Amino acid sequence: FQSFSQVDASTTRRYGGTGLGLVISQRLTELMGGRITVTSEVAAGSEFRFTIRGVAADAPRTTHRDLSGVQPSLSGKRVLVVDDNATNRRILGAHLDAWGMQSQATGSPTEALGWIHAGERYDLGILDMHMPEMDGVTLAHAIREHAGDKTLPLILFTSLGRREARAESEGFAAYLNKPIKPSQLFDALVSVLPDQPVLVPQRGVTKSELDPDMASRHPLRILLAEDNVVNQKLALRLLQQMGYRADLAANGLEAIEAIERQPYDVVLMDVQMPELDGFEASRAITRRWLVGDRPRIVAMTANAMQGDRELCLAAGMDDYVSKPIRVEELIAALAQSPRRVAVVRQPGEHSKPDDRAGTIVAEEAPIVDPAALERLRATMGAEFLREMTATFLDDTRELIGTMRRALGERDVDSCRRAAHSLKSNAASFGAMTLATLAGELETRAKSGTLDGAGPHVERLAAESARVERALGEGVA
């Protein structure tokens, strides 16, 4: 239980430290009126025990929340909604109106600022992160510059992770990830509105958060790249409780070899590993495989410091979770990892930007997730769902037309915005393959080039036709 400084602090270190965590644990137990002890046997292992003083408490009772109809804690509150995506605005508006709130929505940040400057008053604002006129962060600054709105609670609506969107550092009261989930929207609203009679308990890591049916609804082939045995067991156990089985790699070299042998949908990549660390392994993977041919890479690191996410993204990683692993972060990372379609290639054959031919050997994800449609139907009603579906399909056709025009005009930014909107819309309706294709096109456009994007847009158009047929059957 003495402080320990690592001799080898590199990200590829062979031996991990064993002292600092014990010192912290000892001081925490002593502060809580207890003590910690250890018994250890060479080549057998160690056993730690601790005691603390505390008052016995009853376990909180879990109650089912009825989110249908007017909610007294929200009724009458005025909400400003700013999102350039018409589908998102209508879904948000449907939830807010059903709960008795008064929403005023626009796709133009400039129009929203005009309303505020004209004296319109709101109890809170929901701002989309990515909009063509100005992003959500810039709009938030402009709103707060107005003398009367310095305390207006603002919620950031984004398809990015919390860290990348800078929700906390920019002063947002809460954040919402796309696609919209009614329970998360409700929790965000009651938590940021002042003087509310409803107490929203802080979400903790509880057994109820682990959905044992998640793997059956959202099947994924997972590779866990982690050298720490304890972390391996923890991650594998969490995945098992969600119905997943994962392959294991003890370092970056083993991870690359595993991806060479078989396709994976997602790699949970530790940053600090021997032989080859997570950064170098990710760079090697992104060099060798195109976005559509490689798994989604989710970084796992205990260095939850400002700028770490940027380092991970710069190395080619797609997402970021901190350690110790939080259940809600892991679930969110997996939910955003689409099921890929595996393509059989001949030995020595490499993927090319226009090369998408091959034999499908992996089970495809459903064209439209029935559970997503049921959630929308239960929340909004069958008639509104039919209306929303028609709007979504009209928007999809328009967005694909925008992509085609952008290709002809070499307009990278218009193509990126259209792909981003389609990705968000498709995810809201559970059309995850369509959302994945749109996300891949968005990533290509973000790289600054549309070379080879023509076939991708046509695949996207073909998938949208499949989605339209599936929605015709599922919503009728």
mmCIF file of N, CA, C and O in Angstrom, residues 59-148:
data_model
loop_
_atom_site.group_PDB
_atom_site.id
_atom_site.type_symbol
_atom_site.label_atom_id
_atom_site.label_comp_id
_atom_site.label_asym_id
_atom_site.label_seq_id
_atom_site.Cartn_x
_atom_site.Cartn_y
_atom_site.Cartn_z
ATOM 1 N N ALA A 59 -33.418 -0.308 -0.384
ATOM 2 C CA ALA A 59 -33.197 -0.223 -1.821
ATOM 3 C C ALA A 59 -34.309 0.613 -2.443
ATOM 4 O O ALA A 59 -35.476 0.494 -2.063
ATOM 5 N N PRO A 60 -33.960 1.494 -3.370
ATOM 6 C CA PRO A 60 -35.003 2.324 -3.994
ATOM 7 C C PRO A 60 -35.995 1.459 -4.767
ATOM 8 O O PRO A 60 -35.621 0.493 -5.428
ATOM 9 N N ARG A 61 -37.248 1.809 -4.658
ATOM 10 C CA ARG A 61 -38.273 1.077 -5.379
ATOM 11 C C ARG A 61 -38.321 1.539 -6.828
ATOM 12 O O ARG A 61 -38.308 2.737 -7.105
ATOM 13 N N THR A 62 -38.354 0.607 -7.732
ATOM 14 C CA THR A 62 -38.429 0.951 -9.148
ATOM 15 C C THR A 62 -39.895 0.985 -9.571
ATOM 16 O O THR A 62 -40.672 0.079 -9.274
ATOM 17 N N THR A 63 -40.270 2.056 -10.227
ATOM 18 C CA THR A 63 -41.641 2.207 -10.689
ATOM 19 C C THR A 63 -41.646 2.429 -12.188
ATOM 20 O O THR A 63 -40.725 3.024 -12.743
ATOM 21 N N HIS A 64 -42.673 1.957 -12.819
ATOM 22 C CA HIS A 64 -42.808 2.154 -14.259
ATOM 23 C C HIS A 64 -43.341 3.552 -14.529
ATOM 24 O O HIS A 64 -44.353 3.972 -13.973
ATOM 25 N N ARG A 65 -42.670 4.286 -15.370
ATOM 26 C CA ARG A 65 -43.084 5.642 -15.685
ATOM 27 C C ARG A 65 -44.000 5.621 -16.904
ATOM 28 O O ARG A 65 -43.673 5.008 -17.919
ATOM 29 N N ASP A 66 -45.109 6.309 -16.797
ATOM 30 C CA ASP A 66 -46.025 6.436 -17.920
ATOM 31 C C ASP A 66 -45.724 7.757 -18.609
ATOM 32 O O ASP A 66 -46.026 8.833 -18.094
ATOM 33 N N LEU A 67 -45.128 7.687 -19.789
ATOM 34 C CA LEU A 67 -44.755 8.896 -20.519
ATOM 35 C C LEU A 67 -45.786 9.271 -21.577
ATOM 36 O O LEU A 67 -45.507 10.102 -22.447
ATOM 37 N N SER A 68 -46.948 8.642 -21.523
ATOM 38 C CA SER A 68 -47.994 8.997 -22.471
ATOM 39 C C SER A 68 -48.876 10.089 -21.867
ATOM 40 O O SER A 68 -49.140 10.114 -20.673
ATOM 41 N N GLY A 69 -49.298 11.013 -22.707
ATOM 42 C CA GLY A 69 -50.183 12.070 -22.244
ATOM 43 C C GLY A 69 -49.446 13.225 -21.590
ATOM 44 O O GLY A 69 -48.211 13.256 -21.508
ATOM 45 N N VAL A 70 -50.206 14.205 -21.110
ATOM 46 C CA VAL A 70 -49.649 15.421 -20.515
ATOM 47 C C VAL A 70 -48.885 15.087 -19.238
ATOM 48 O O VAL A 70 -49.359 14.334 -18.393
ATOM 49 N N GLN A 71 -47.682 15.646 -19.109
ATOM 50 C CA GLN A 71 -46.853 15.452 -17.918
ATOM 51 C C GLN A 71 -46.902 16.724 -17.072
ATOM 52 O O GLN A 71 -46.488 17.797 -17.528
ATOM 53 N N PRO A 72 -47.433 16.646 -15.827
ATOM 54 C CA PRO A 72 -47.582 17.854 -15.005
ATOM 55 C C PRO A 72 -46.274 18.624 -14.816
ATOM 56 O O PRO A 72 -46.290 19.858 -14.727
ATOM 57 N N SER A 73 -45.149 17.926 -14.754
ATOM 58 C CA SER A 73 -43.871 18.611 -14.523
ATOM 59 C C SER A 73 -43.398 19.407 -15.726
ATOM 60 O O SER A 73 -42.516 20.244 -15.606
ATOM 61 N N LEU A 74 -43.989 19.149 -16.900
ATOM 62 C CA LEU A 74 -43.553 19.822 -18.131
ATOM 63 C C LEU A 74 -44.641 20.687 -18.748
ATOM 64 O O LEU A 74 -44.328 21.565 -19.577
ATOM 65 N N SER A 75 -45.881 20.469 -18.363
ATOM 66 C CA SER A 75 -47.005 21.131 -19.008
ATOM 67 C C SER A 75 -46.864 22.653 -18.960
ATOM 68 O O SER A 75 -46.548 23.232 -17.910
ATOM 69 N N GLY A 76 -47.102 23.288 -20.105
ATOM 70 C CA GLY A 76 -47.078 24.744 -20.187
ATOM 71 C C GLY A 76 -45.714 25.360 -20.433
ATOM 72 O O GLY A 76 -45.615 26.560 -20.698
ATOM 73 N N LYS A 77 -44.648 24.579 -20.348
ATOM 74 C CA LYS A 77 -43.309 25.115 -20.569
ATOM 75 C C LYS A 77 -43.087 25.375 -22.062
ATOM 76 O O LYS A 77 -43.511 24.595 -22.910
ATOM 77 N N ARG A 78 -42.404 26.474 -22.375
ATOM 78 C CA ARG A 78 -42.137 26.849 -23.764
ATOM 79 C C ARG A 78 -40.727 26.387 -24.161
ATOM 80 O O ARG A 78 -39.753 26.642 -23.437
ATOM 81 N N VAL A 79 -40.633 25.741 -25.304
ATOM 82 C CA VAL A 79 -39.375 25.161 -25.749
ATOM 83 C C VAL A 79 -39.031 25.681 -27.147
ATOM 84 O O VAL A 79 -39.878 25.642 -28.047
ATOM 85 N N LEU A 80 -37.816 26.136 -27.310
ATOM 86 C CA LEU A 80 -37.297 26.518 -28.621
ATOM 87 C C LEU A 80 -36.532 25.325 -29.192
ATOM 88 O O LEU A 80 -35.618 24.800 -28.552
ATOM 89 N N VAL A 81 -36.917 24.876 -30.390
ATOM 90 C CA VAL A 81 -36.249 23.759 -31.054
ATOM 91 C C VAL A 81 -35.620 24.276 -32.340
ATOM 92 O O VAL A 81 -36.309 24.853 -33.194
ATOM 93 N N VAL A 82 -34.303 24.090 -32.479
ATOM 94 C CA VAL A 82 -33.592 24.541 -33.679
ATOM 95 C C VAL A 82 -32.848 23.351 -34.274
ATOM 96 O O VAL A 82 -31.882 22.855 -33.695
ATOM 97 N N ASP A 83 -33.307 22.880 -35.422
ATOM 98 C CA ASP A 83 -32.704 21.737 -36.099
ATOM 99 C C ASP A 83 -33.031 21.850 -37.581
ATOM 100 O O ASP A 83 -34.205 21.995 -37.953
ATOM 101 N N ASP A 84 -32.036 21.787 -38.437
ATOM 102 C CA ASP A 84 -32.289 21.930 -39.866
ATOM 103 C C ASP A 84 -32.932 20.689 -40.467
ATOM 104 O O ASP A 84 -33.369 20.706 -41.617
ATOM 105 N N ASN A 85 -33.003 19.602 -39.698
ATOM 106 C CA ASN A 85 -33.582 18.349 -40.174
ATOM 107 C C ASN A 85 -35.079 18.323 -39.848
ATOM 108 O O ASN A 85 -35.471 18.272 -38.682
ATOM 109 N N ALA A 86 -35.925 18.353 -40.891
ATOM 110 C CA ALA A 86 -37.372 18.431 -40.678
ATOM 111 C C ALA A 86 -37.915 17.214 -39.949
ATOM 112 O O ALA A 86 -38.826 17.332 -39.111
ATOM 113 N N THR A 87 -37.362 16.042 -40.229
ATOM 114 C CA THR A 87 -37.834 14.828 -39.558
ATOM 115 C C THR A 87 -37.573 14.895 -38.060
ATOM 116 O O THR A 87 -38.446 14.581 -37.242
ATOM 117 N N ASN A 88 -36.377 15.312 -37.687
ATOM 118 C CA ASN A 88 -36.059 15.437 -36.264
ATOM 119 C C ASN A 88 -36.970 16.464 -35.579
ATOM 120 O O ASN A 88 -37.413 16.262 -34.444
ATOM 121 N N ARG A 89 -37.229 17.584 -36.279
ATOM 122 C CA ARG A 89 -38.093 18.611 -35.684
ATOM 123 C C ARG A 89 -39.492 18.054 -35.414
ATOM 124 O O ARG A 89 -40.099 18.323 -34.376
ATOM 125 N N ARG A 90 -40.012 17.284 -36.345
ATOM 126 C CA ARG A 90 -41.369 16.766 -36.181
ATOM 127 C C ARG A 90 -41.436 15.718 -35.074
ATOM 128 O O ARG A 90 -42.406 15.671 -34.313
ATOM 129 N N ILE A 91 -40.417 14.881 -34.972
ATOM 130 C CA ILE A 91 -40.409 13.879 -33.898
ATOM 131 C C ILE A 91 -40.313 14.558 -32.534
ATOM 132 O O ILE A 91 -41.051 14.240 -31.596
ATOM 133 N N LEU A 92 -39.402 15.524 -32.418
ATOM 134 C CA LEU A 92 -39.278 16.270 -31.165
ATOM 135 C C LEU A 92 -40.584 16.980 -30.831
ATOM 136 O O LEU A 92 -41.073 16.937 -29.694
ATOM 137 N N GLY A 93 -41.146 17.647 -31.831
ATOM 138 C CA GLY A 93 -42.382 18.378 -31.598
ATOM 139 C C GLY A 93 -43.511 17.472 -31.150
ATOM 140 O O GLY A 93 -44.337 17.854 -30.296
ATOM 141 N N ALA A 94 -43.578 16.263 -31.712
ATOM 142 C CA ALA A 94 -44.633 15.324 -31.322
ATOM 143 C C ALA A 94 -44.513 14.943 -29.849
ATOM 144 O O ALA A 94 -45.516 14.891 -29.125
ATOM 145 N N HIS A 95 -43.294 14.669 -29.396
ATOM 146 C CA HIS A 95 -43.087 14.335 -27.978
ATOM 147 C C HIS A 95 -43.452 15.519 -27.086
ATOM 148 O O HIS A 95 -44.169 15.361 -26.083
ATOM 149 N N LEU A 96 -42.956 16.700 -27.414
ATOM 150 C CA LEU A 96 -43.167 17.880 -26.569
ATOM 151 C C LEU A 96 -44.646 18.236 -26.499
ATOM 152 O O LEU A 96 -45.180 18.544 -25.420
ATOM 153 N N ASP A 97 -45.329 18.201 -27.646
ATOM 154 C CA ASP A 97 -46.751 18.535 -27.653
ATOM 155 C C ASP A 97 -47.554 17.517 -26.850
ATOM 156 O O ASP A 97 -48.498 17.873 -26.131
ATOM 157 N N ALA A 98 -47.202 16.226 -26.976
ATOM 158 C CA ALA A 98 -47.931 15.179 -26.246
ATOM 159 C C ALA A 98 -47.806 15.361 -24.744
ATOM 160 O O ALA A 98 -48.713 14.998 -23.992
ATOM 161 N N TRP A 99 -46.687 15.916 -24.293
ATOM 162 C CA TRP A 99 -46.461 16.118 -22.862
ATOM 163 C C TRP A 99 -47.009 17.458 -22.365
ATOM 164 O O TRP A 99 -46.792 17.821 -21.208
ATOM 165 N N GLY A 100 -47.681 18.207 -23.236
ATOM 166 C CA GLY A 100 -48.301 19.459 -22.807
ATOM 167 C C GLY A 100 -47.398 20.670 -22.906
ATOM 168 O O GLY A 100 -47.742 21.747 -22.395
ATOM 169 N N MET A 101 -46.258 20.548 -23.559
ATOM 170 C CA MET A 101 -45.354 21.672 -23.700
ATOM 171 C C MET A 101 -45.692 22.470 -24.960
ATOM 172 O O MET A 101 -46.381 21.977 -25.867
ATOM 173 N N GLN A 102 -45.242 23.698 -25.014
ATOM 174 C CA GLN A 102 -45.462 24.566 -26.168
ATOM 175 C C GLN A 102 -44.126 24.723 -26.900
ATOM 176 O O GLN A 102 -43.208 25.352 -26.379
ATOM 177 N N SER A 103 -44.019 24.118 -28.071
ATOM 178 C CA SER A 103 -42.751 24.153 -28.798
ATOM 179 C C SER A 103 -42.841 25.093 -29.984
ATOM 180 O O SER A 103 -43.882 25.193 -30.647
ATOM 181 N N GLN A 104 -41.754 25.787 -30.241
ATOM 182 C CA GLN A 104 -41.612 26.631 -31.423
ATOM 183 C C GLN A 104 -40.347 26.171 -32.132
ATOM 184 O O GLN A 104 -39.248 26.258 -31.578
ATOM 185 N N ALA A 105 -40.505 25.653 -33.342
ATOM 186 C CA ALA A 105 -39.388 24.996 -34.028
ATOM 187 C C ALA A 105 -39.038 25.714 -35.318
ATOM 188 O O ALA A 105 -39.901 26.270 -36.006
ATOM 189 N N THR A 106 -37.751 25.655 -35.652
ATOM 190 C CA THR A 106 -37.258 26.232 -36.897
ATOM 191 C C THR A 106 -36.029 25.470 -37.355
ATOM 192 O O THR A 106 -35.309 24.886 -36.531
ATOM 193 N N GLY A 107 -35.791 25.493 -38.653
ATOM 194 C CA GLY A 107 -34.573 24.899 -39.192
ATOM 195 C C GLY A 107 -33.474 25.911 -39.386
ATOM 196 O O GLY A 107 -32.369 25.575 -39.825
ATOM 197 N N SER A 108 -33.737 27.175 -39.021
ATOM 198 C CA SER A 108 -32.780 28.263 -39.247
ATOM 199 C C SER A 108 -32.321 28.881 -37.933
ATOM 200 O O SER A 108 -33.127 29.485 -37.212
ATOM 201 N N PRO A 109 -31.041 28.772 -37.587
ATOM 202 C CA PRO A 109 -30.539 29.459 -36.390
ATOM 203 C C PRO A 109 -30.760 30.963 -36.444
ATOM 204 O O PRO A 109 -31.019 31.599 -35.419
ATOM 205 N N THR A 110 -30.666 31.544 -37.646
ATOM 206 C CA THR A 110 -30.879 32.991 -37.786
ATOM 207 C C THR A 110 -32.309 33.363 -37.401
ATOM 208 O O THR A 110 -32.543 34.368 -36.714
ATOM 209 N N GLU A 111 -33.287 32.548 -37.832
ATOM 210 C CA GLU A 111 -34.673 32.824 -37.466
ATOM 211 C C GLU A 111 -34.872 32.678 -35.965
ATOM 212 O O GLU A 111 -35.603 33.479 -35.342
ATOM 213 N N ALA A 112 -34.228 31.686 -35.353
ATOM 214 C CA ALA A 112 -34.339 31.499 -33.900
ATOM 215 C C ALA A 112 -33.811 32.724 -33.157
ATOM 216 O O ALA A 112 -34.430 33.208 -32.199
ATOM 217 N N LEU A 113 -32.669 33.247 -33.595
ATOM 218 C CA LEU A 113 -32.116 34.448 -32.958
ATOM 219 C C LEU A 113 -33.053 35.634 -33.151
ATOM 220 O O LEU A 113 -33.196 36.482 -32.257
ATOM 221 N N GLY A 114 -33.696 35.699 -34.329
ATOM 222 C CA GLY A 114 -34.649 36.779 -34.571
ATOM 223 C C GLY A 114 -35.810 36.737 -33.598
ATOM 224 O O GLY A 114 -36.266 37.772 -33.100
ATOM 225 N N TRP A 115 -36.307 35.517 -33.313
ATOM 226 C CA TRP A 115 -37.396 35.392 -32.342
ATOM 227 C C TRP A 115 -36.966 35.884 -30.965
ATOM 228 O O TRP A 115 -37.708 36.591 -30.282
ATOM 229 N N ILE A 116 -35.761 35.500 -30.559
ATOM 230 C CA ILE A 116 -35.277 35.906 -29.233
ATOM 231 C C ILE A 116 -35.091 37.411 -29.157
ATOM 232 O O ILE A 116 -35.488 38.059 -28.178
ATOM 233 N N HIS A 117 -34.524 37.986 -30.192
ATOM 234 C CA HIS A 117 -34.305 39.440 -30.197
ATOM 235 C C HIS A 117 -35.627 40.202 -30.247
ATOM 236 O O HIS A 117 -35.723 41.347 -29.804
ATOM 237 N N ALA A 118 -36.674 39.553 -30.794
ATOM 238 C CA ALA A 118 -37.991 40.194 -30.859
ATOM 239 C C ALA A 118 -38.753 40.092 -29.540
ATOM 240 O O ALA A 118 -39.860 40.617 -29.426
ATOM 241 N N GLY A 119 -38.158 39.399 -28.551
ATOM 242 C CA GLY A 119 -38.771 39.345 -27.229
ATOM 243 C C GLY A 119 -39.459 38.040 -26.877
ATOM 244 O O GLY A 119 -40.079 37.942 -25.815
ATOM 245 N N GLU A 120 -39.360 37.036 -27.747
ATOM 246 C CA GLU A 120 -39.943 35.733 -27.412
ATOM 247 C C GLU A 120 -39.216 35.138 -26.207
ATOM 248 O O GLU A 120 -37.998 35.212 -26.108
ATOM 249 N N ARG A 121 -40.006 34.557 -25.281
ATOM 250 C CA ARG A 121 -39.423 33.994 -24.068
ATOM 251 C C ARG A 121 -39.599 32.478 -24.074
ATOM 252 O O ARG A 121 -40.643 31.960 -24.464
ATOM 253 N N TYR A 122 -38.565 31.779 -23.611
ATOM 254 C CA TYR A 122 -38.603 30.318 -23.577
ATOM 255 C C TYR A 122 -38.099 29.820 -22.223
ATOM 256 O O TYR A 122 -37.300 30.491 -21.561
ATOM 257 N N ASP A 123 -38.559 28.640 -21.847
ATOM 258 C CA ASP A 123 -38.076 28.006 -20.617
ATOM 259 C C ASP A 123 -36.817 27.181 -20.874
ATOM 260 O O ASP A 123 -36.029 26.956 -19.952
ATOM 261 N N LEU A 124 -36.636 26.711 -22.094
ATOM 262 C CA LEU A 124 -35.399 26.020 -22.459
ATOM 263 C C LEU A 124 -35.300 25.940 -23.980
ATOM 264 O O LEU A 124 -36.277 26.171 -24.695
ATOM 265 N N GLY A 125 -34.095 25.613 -24.456
ATOM 266 C CA GLY A 125 -33.868 25.465 -25.885
ATOM 267 C C GLY A 125 -33.187 24.144 -26.199
ATOM 268 O O GLY A 125 -32.345 23.672 -25.428
ATOM 269 N N ILE A 126 -33.578 23.536 -27.319
ATOM 270 C CA ILE A 126 -32.934 22.312 -27.808
ATOM 271 C C ILE A 126 -32.289 22.650 -29.143
ATOM 272 O O ILE A 126 -32.979 23.024 -30.097
ATOM 273 N N LEU A 127 -30.955 22.541 -29.221
ATOM 274 C CA LEU A 127 -30.204 22.971 -30.394
ATOM 275 C C LEU A 127 -29.498 21.784 -31.037
ATOM 276 O O LEU A 127 -28.829 21.009 -30.356
ATOM 277 N N ASP A 128 -29.631 21.654 -32.347
ATOM 278 C CA ASP A 128 -28.883 20.633 -33.072
ATOM 279 C C ASP A 128 -27.426 21.078 -33.183
ATOM 280 O O ASP A 128 -27.129 22.272 -33.273
ATOM 281 N N MET A 129 -26.503 20.122 -33.188
ATOM 282 C CA MET A 129 -25.090 20.452 -33.274
ATOM 283 C C MET A 129 -24.695 20.873 -34.685
ATOM 284 O O MET A 129 -24.038 21.883 -34.882
ATOM 285 N N HIS A 130 -25.120 20.108 -35.709
ATOM 286 C CA HIS A 130 -24.660 20.351 -37.074
ATOM 287 C C HIS A 130 -25.762 20.976 -37.912
ATOM 288 O O HIS A 130 -26.760 20.331 -38.228
ATOM 289 N N MET A 131 -25.589 22.257 -38.250
ATOM 290 C CA MET A 131 -26.522 22.973 -39.107
ATOM 291 C C MET A 131 -25.722 23.823 -40.088
ATOM 292 O O MET A 131 -24.612 24.272 -39.765
ATOM 293 N N PRO A 132 -26.245 24.054 -41.302
ATOM 294 C CA PRO A 132 -25.449 24.750 -42.316
ATOM 295 C C PRO A 132 -25.154 26.214 -41.992
ATOM 296 O O PRO A 132 -24.057 26.699 -42.280
ATOM 297 N N GLU A 133 -26.113 26.944 -41.374
ATOM 298 C CA GLU A 133 -25.882 28.362 -41.102
ATOM 299 C C GLU A 133 -24.849 28.561 -39.995
ATOM 300 O O GLU A 133 -23.924 29.357 -40.117
ATOM 301 N N MET A 134 -25.039 27.850 -38.895
ATOM 302 C CA MET A 134 -24.097 27.880 -37.772
ATOM 303 C C MET A 134 -24.354 26.645 -36.933
ATOM 304 O O MET A 134 -25.484 26.137 -36.897
ATOM 305 N N ASP A 135 -23.317 26.143 -36.265
ATOM 306 C CA ASP A 135 -23.514 24.934 -35.465
ATOM 307 C C ASP A 135 -24.132 25.287 -34.113
ATOM 308 O O ASP A 135 -24.308 26.461 -33.764
ATOM 309 N N GLY A 136 -24.474 24.240 -33.359
ATOM 310 C CA GLY A 136 -25.166 24.448 -32.098
ATOM 311 C C GLY A 136 -24.368 25.226 -31.069
ATOM 312 O O GLY A 136 -24.926 26.011 -30.297
ATOM 313 N N VAL A 137 -23.044 25.034 -31.050
ATOM 314 C CA VAL A 137 -22.201 25.745 -30.086
ATOM 315 C C VAL A 137 -22.189 27.238 -30.394
ATOM 316 O O VAL A 137 -22.327 28.081 -29.503
ATOM 317 N N THR A 138 -22.044 27.587 -31.684
ATOM 318 C CA THR A 138 -22.039 28.998 -32.085
ATOM 319 C C THR A 138 -23.385 29.639 -31.773
ATOM 320 O O THR A 138 -23.456 30.777 -31.290
ATOM 321 N N LEU A 139 -24.470 28.915 -32.043
ATOM 322 C CA LEU A 139 -25.806 29.448 -31.750
ATOM 323 C C LEU A 139 -25.985 29.661 -30.247
ATOM 324 O O LEU A 139 -26.580 30.662 -29.827
ATOM 325 N N ALA A 140 -25.479 28.730 -29.450
ATOM 326 C CA ALA A 140 -25.591 28.880 -27.994
ATOM 327 C C ALA A 140 -24.897 30.145 -27.520
ATOM 328 O O ALA A 140 -25.412 30.895 -26.681
ATOM 329 N N HIS A 141 -23.685 30.423 -28.060
ATOM 330 C CA HIS A 141 -22.973 31.658 -27.697
ATOM 331 C C HIS A 141 -23.793 32.881 -28.079
ATOM 332 O O HIS A 141 -23.892 33.847 -27.308
ATOM 333 N N ALA A 142 -24.403 32.856 -29.273
ATOM 334 C CA ALA A 142 -25.181 33.999 -29.734
ATOM 335 C C ALA A 142 -26.413 34.214 -28.857
ATOM 336 O O ALA A 142 -26.778 35.359 -28.547
ATOM 337 N N ILE A 143 -27.055 33.137 -28.439
ATOM 338 C CA ILE A 143 -28.223 33.253 -27.565
ATOM 339 C C ILE A 143 -27.827 33.861 -26.224
ATOM 340 O O ILE A 143 -28.499 34.747 -25.690
ATOM 341 N N ARG A 144 -26.698 33.425 -25.699
ATOM 342 C CA ARG A 144 -26.291 33.910 -24.372
ATOM 343 C C ARG A 144 -25.778 35.344 -24.412
ATOM 344 O O ARG A 144 -25.711 36.008 -23.384
ATOM 345 N N GLU A 145 -25.372 35.809 -25.580
ATOM 346 C CA GLU A 145 -24.966 37.206 -25.700
ATOM 347 C C GLU A 145 -26.157 38.140 -25.535
ATOM 348 O O GLU A 145 -25.993 39.316 -25.214
ATOM 349 N N HIS A 146 -27.354 37.633 -25.783
ATOM 350 C CA HIS A 146 -28.553 38.426 -25.580
ATOM 351 C C HIS A 146 -28.776 38.575 -24.080
ATOM 352 O O HIS A 146 -28.842 37.594 -23.345
ATOM 353 N N ALA A 147 -28.903 39.787 -23.610
ATOM 354 C CA ALA A 147 -28.883 40.078 -22.174
ATOM 355 C C ALA A 147 -29.888 39.273 -21.378
ATOM 356 O O ALA A 147 -29.611 38.835 -20.254
ATOM 357 N N GLY A 148 -31.067 39.035 -21.925
ATOM 358 C CA GLY A 148 -32.095 38.378 -21.138
ATOM 359 C C GLY A 148 -32.030 36.875 -21.148
ATOM 360 O O GLY A 148 -32.869 36.226 -20.533
#
